[in-house]
Every structure is written in C-alpha cells, then in structure tokens.
Amino acid sequence: MSTIRRTKIADILSAGQASADTLVKGWVRTKRGNKNVTFIALNDGSTIKNLQLVADPNDISEDLLKKVATGACLSAQGELVESQGSGQSVELLVKSLEILGEADPEKYPLQPKKHSLEYLREIAHLRPRTNTFSAVFRIRHAMTYAIHKFFNDKGFYNIHTPIITGSDAEGAGEMFRVTTLDMDNLPKNEEGAIDYKQDFFDKETNLTVSGQLEAELFALSLSQVYTFGPTFRAENSNTTRHLAEFWMIEPEVAFADLNDNMDLAEEMLQYVVKYALDNCADDLDFLHAREVEENKNKKEIDRPSMYLLDRLKFVVENQFERLTYTEAIDILRNSKPNKKKKFQYLIEGWGADLQSEHERYLVEKHFNKPVILTDYPKDIKAFYMRQNDDGNTVAAMDILFPGIGEIVGGSQREERLDKLTQRMEEMDVPAEEMGWFLDTRKFGTTPHSGYGLGFERLILFITGMTNIRDVIPFPRTPGNAEF
RNA sequence: UCCUCUUUAGCUCAGUUGGUUAGAGCAUCUGACUGUUAAUCAGAGGGUCGUUGGUUCGAGCCCAACAAGAGGAGCCA
C-alpha cells in the first residue's frame, strides 16, 4: 500500500468526480457479483451513502475477495471513475485491497437485510453500523452542535453544573446515590443510622436530576446561561420516552418573564429543526423513506397525517399554539371524547393534572400542532415557579409535541424571597439546606426564567424514531445498564 | 410499579379442535451467470419450540410459576 491519505466517502460522493489515485477505508455492507467482477458496497460512516468498489479478479486474488464479507473492514486503493451502473455517479476500480479486519459471515450478527429495532437494541454495540442508527447518531451530533451554536450566537454562556450533587432538594424525582462506603459493611453512627460522615464527601451525595438551581445562580450574574449535560433519574419508568440517564438542556435567563421564556424556547426549537433540514438532508431523507415504508401496510387511520420531513417543515413554518391551562381545561371539558366518556380520566373541573390522553388530544386532534400550555395550578407544580396574582396559578409553561408529549418544561422563577420561602414551607422543601439558593433572592434579585429541554425527546421528534432507547447510544433503563 | 401482548432456525414469522418425521422468507454455504444495486437462479446445511413444573396415552399447542422483550398507564425531560 502506498502512503496516500484516506479520502472520506462523503467527500468522494459530494465531489462526484473521477480521480486517479484514491484510498478509502470502511466497512462492507454487501458484496455481490460473479466470476468476472465483484461489487462491494463500502460505508465509512461519513455519510449514509455507500461507495461502490469494483474488483476485477485479475487484479485482486480470489482468496482476498473471499474474506470480503458483510461487516469486514477494508482498505482499498484504486482509480475513481465514472460509474457504468446507474445507482451511483462514481465508483472505485480497486487496484489493491487490504483486509483490516475480517468478519465471519456465519457469526456476524448484522445481515444484509432489515432487522427489528428490538433485535438491534440487543446488539447496541454494533447497531451504529446500520443505516438507521448511523443516521440517528449523525443527526444527534448535528443537534448537539446546533444547540450550542444557537445559544452561543445569542450571547449565552454554557455552564457546567455539577453532576454529583449534595442537594436533595431539587424535587425532580428519585436520585441515584453516590458513595464510596463499603456496601457490605456500612459504618453506623451512635443512633444506629448510616454514618455518612465517613463517606467520601462527608455527607449524602447523589447524581444530579437537574442543573436548574445552579444555573439560576449563574443567570443572576452572567444574565444568559444554559447547561447541556447528563441527568439521572432513578424512577422505575418503563416507557418509550423515559431513560434513567439522559441529556438535558436548561437555559436560564435574567430579566426575562414567561413570554420571553416561551419565545426563546420556540425560537430554539425552530432553529434546531431548521438546522437539521438544512444540514442532515441525506439522513432525514432516509429516515423519511423508512417511515413511509413502515406505514405502507398500515390502515389509513393508523398512518400519520404527515410524514417526517413534512412534520419538520410544519414546525419550522408554523407558530406554536399558546393557551393557558384554564383554557385547555375548557376545551377538554367540552371535547367529544370527554362528553362521550372516552377519556379514561374524565375532565370534571379545574385543578386536576392533565393526563397523556388529554395532552395528546390537544396536540394531535384539536390543534394539530405544537402547543404551549401556561399558568398551571400551583398545587401541581414545583416550589420555585413564580406565583401569579390570582393566587391559584404559577407562571409555568410546558411545550407539547405530537407523538412525544412534553418536550420542554419551564417557568418564570419566583424571585420574591417571601413568596419563595412561604412556598418552600408549604411544600416541605428544607430551606435551611438551600441558603445558597435563597441568597440570590436576598441579594440583588430580579425576575428570571428558564426551562428544561429533554435532548433525547428532541431527537425522537427530529428523527421520527418512536422509542427513546433508539436515539441514545447505550440506553440506561430499569434493569438494564449493558455495554 | 400496574395492565395487556409476545417468546418456534442466525433474523422475521407461520404452525388448524392437542396426534406420528415442526414449515416459509431472508441470511449463510456450494454451484451457475460478462456490470451488479438488499443482484438473480438452482441446491444444501441449520431447531432441547424461553425455563421449570403440571394435565394427558400423547404437548410447539392446555394450566401454573419464573425469566426476557414489547406496547400502554403513572412519574417526568
């Protein structure tokens, strides 16, 4: 092999031009052909598209070609020429071939055929070699970048809030304990309880369930900040939209009220969807076609009213519907399924939390577009949300997306010290442990707002995947921490 | 955690009111074919029917427990 540099398949295909001496490396997707010619579809992950290698048995030995099986890794050098076939513009006439890594076709778990997502989940270490998952993870990267770019361009600062937290007052769900104590021989104190004084941090510590409270501290100093980090919830949730370890984006903005907050969230969502449309066309085209194919055999009623690319364009081009919780309750109370008692939980009066079936009705049936619900009853929301003048509601907002449900949850934060401490008392939040948080209200407080965006839920929407375990490389769910 | 469903070849699935030797497509292997596009055509190999126990002359099929997976609910992002 000569010492020329590897060319990425994405670059070869986007240039689409013949070139004398070219070196490519990648993994074999399929091989086919006859005695006189062998065709190899090679993929290196730089694009969903494959490069066709053409091997003449006069140039490449039969023994070598025999080792070219699905999954094997190759290095191939030759001449890039205009393709004689119709499926591609250029192809590589192979002059020399090296097998970097063989893959026994009898044992390699990925076959050149369609696999179920459930099966691929069991071999999550190999699934990025498939079209679907390589597309999903290229898009996931693009969305990570787009989010950082969006906030950076607006003058936000990215804050790395702690992953290990000593605060158990965040109130956003069950936490994972962090400890270096010997679990088989826990030290006890005089009262017979576990003596955390002997633990690594001299106290009980957990993995974070939210960076919001820490982000608020920086919002009240740097004005506009956001977090983008891992989040851990030890809830026993077994659904297509919950993970025990997931990634969350939490902007926090000083001098912003609930309307500013909604404007920011809507602008961000439209920005990143547009970014995907502008920059991930090949992958989205593939996922779109995949979805159309999946629904081909379904009945008319079970098919989505819009397919992936149309849904994405729709979100970019249309404003989200904004209404209050109270208005939503009125719509639901007078809705057909409520009158005909089709809801499992009937809407009778003001104050109840909305169930998924209600959110789905509003988003998928009544408005048929993303919906922002605001001003929820204070009793069903967190202590830190700003109390409205009516005394019953808080300045909260949830953004609901079709097929996904809540993708964003946020609020204007309670900046008034007396109101905040009163609410903490009512909801049994230990104020004595949160002096650092209350200090922001004691010293130079100001109205501010923020929200949390579930990154994987965003990826579900953008890729059209339907199970959250298929949009994170190695999903952690109850009873499962493989790989 | 609750409810429902599923578990048969490497993968995706059929398998009748319980009956003798458990099938198909794809994949794999072998062969054919002068440029293929998930190539095509022909042939071959491949099974402790999730596990354990029970009912029965007889269980892939009926019953029970357990396990794994999926979907829905709750919690939320």
Short mmCIF file of C-alpha atoms (C1' of nucleotides) in Angstrom, two decimals, chain B residues 4-75:
data_model
loop_
_atom_site.label_atom_id
_atom_site.label_comp_id
_atom_site.label_asym_id
_atom_site.label_seq_id
_atom_site.Cartn_x
_atom_site.Cartn_y
_atom_site.Cartn_z
"C1'" U B 4 -52.05 -6.15 28.03
"C1'" C B 5 -49.35 -8.85 24.49
"C1'" U B 6 -45.09 -11.69 22.75
"C1'" U B 7 -41.18 -15.69 23.24
"C1'" U B 8 -40.64 -21.69 17.43
"C1'" A B 9 -33.80 -21.96 12.68
"C1'" G B 10 -28.69 -16.66 12.62
"C1'" C B 11 -33.04 -12.80 11.64
"C1'" U B 12 -38.55 -12.00 10.69
"C1'" C B 13 -42.54 -15.06 11.28
"C1'" A B 14 -46.46 -19.39 10.06
"C1'" G B 15 -47.84 -23.75 12.79
"C1'" U B 16 -55.61 -25.97 12.33
"C1'" U B 17 -60.35 -28.55 17.61
"C1'" G B 18 -53.65 -31.47 21.43
"C1'" G B 19 -51.87 -36.64 17.20
"C1'" U B 20 -46.80 -39.70 14.19
"C1'" U B 21 -40.83 -37.01 10.58
"C1'" A B 22 -42.01 -28.77 13.11
"C1'" G B 23 -42.50 -25.13 7.98
"C1'" A B 24 -41.67 -20.41 4.94
"C1'" G B 25 -38.99 -15.94 3.53
"C1'" C B 26 -34.42 -13.69 4.28
"C1'" A B 27 -29.33 -14.73 5.87
"C1'" U B 28 -25.20 -18.50 5.50
"C1'" C B 29 -22.63 -22.28 2.46
"C1'" U B 30 -21.98 -24.65 -2.59
"C1'" G B 31 -22.79 -24.09 -7.77
"C1'" A B 32 -24.50 -21.11 -12.25
"C1'" C B 33 -24.43 -16.22 -14.57
"C1'" U B 34 -19.57 -10.78 -18.63
"C1'" G B 35 -21.67 -4.66 -14.62
"C1'" U B 36 -24.41 -5.81 -10.04
"C1'" U B 37 -27.70 -2.17 -6.87
"C1'" A B 38 -30.95 -5.58 -0.24
"C1'" A B 39 -28.46 -8.70 -7.77
"C1'" U B 40 -30.83 -13.07 -9.87
"C1'" C B 41 -31.40 -18.57 -10.49
"C1'" A B 42 -30.56 -23.78 -8.53
"C1'" G B 43 -29.25 -26.84 -4.44
"C1'" A B 44 -27.56 -27.83 0.70
"C1'" G B 45 -26.85 -27.34 5.90
"C1'" G B 46 -29.28 -25.28 10.10
"C1'" G B 47 -34.39 -26.45 15.74
"C1'" U B 48 -33.63 -29.04 23.64
"C1'" C B 49 -40.33 -24.81 20.14
"C1'" G B 50 -37.72 -19.04 26.67
"C1'" U B 51 -37.05 -22.05 31.60
"C1'" U B 52 -39.18 -25.23 35.30
"C1'" G B 53 -43.20 -27.96 36.87
"C1'" G B 54 -48.14 -29.94 35.87
"C1'" U B 55 -52.61 -32.13 33.00
"C1'" U B 56 -52.85 -36.10 29.17
"C1'" C B 57 -51.98 -42.49 26.14
"C1'" G B 58 -49.74 -38.24 23.65
"C1'" A B 59 -47.98 -31.05 24.48
"C1'" G B 60 -44.90 -26.18 19.98
"C1'" C B 61 -50.39 -26.03 21.14
"C1'" C B 62 -53.84 -26.69 27.57
"C1'" C B 63 -52.62 -24.98 33.03
"C1'" A B 64 -49.13 -22.66 36.77
"C1'" A B 65 -44.74 -20.22 38.27
"C1'" C B 66 -40.45 -17.78 36.78
"C1'" A B 67 -37.44 -15.11 33.10
"C1'" A B 68 -36.67 -11.91 28.95
"C1'" G B 69 -38.76 -8.42 25.49
"C1'" A B 70 -42.56 -5.05 23.59
"C1'" G B 71 -46.80 -1.66 23.96
"C1'" G B 72 -49.95 1.30 27.21
"C1'" A B 73 -50.52 3.88 32.22
"C1'" G B 74 -48.23 6.62 36.24
"C1'" C B 75 -43.79 9.88 37.17
#
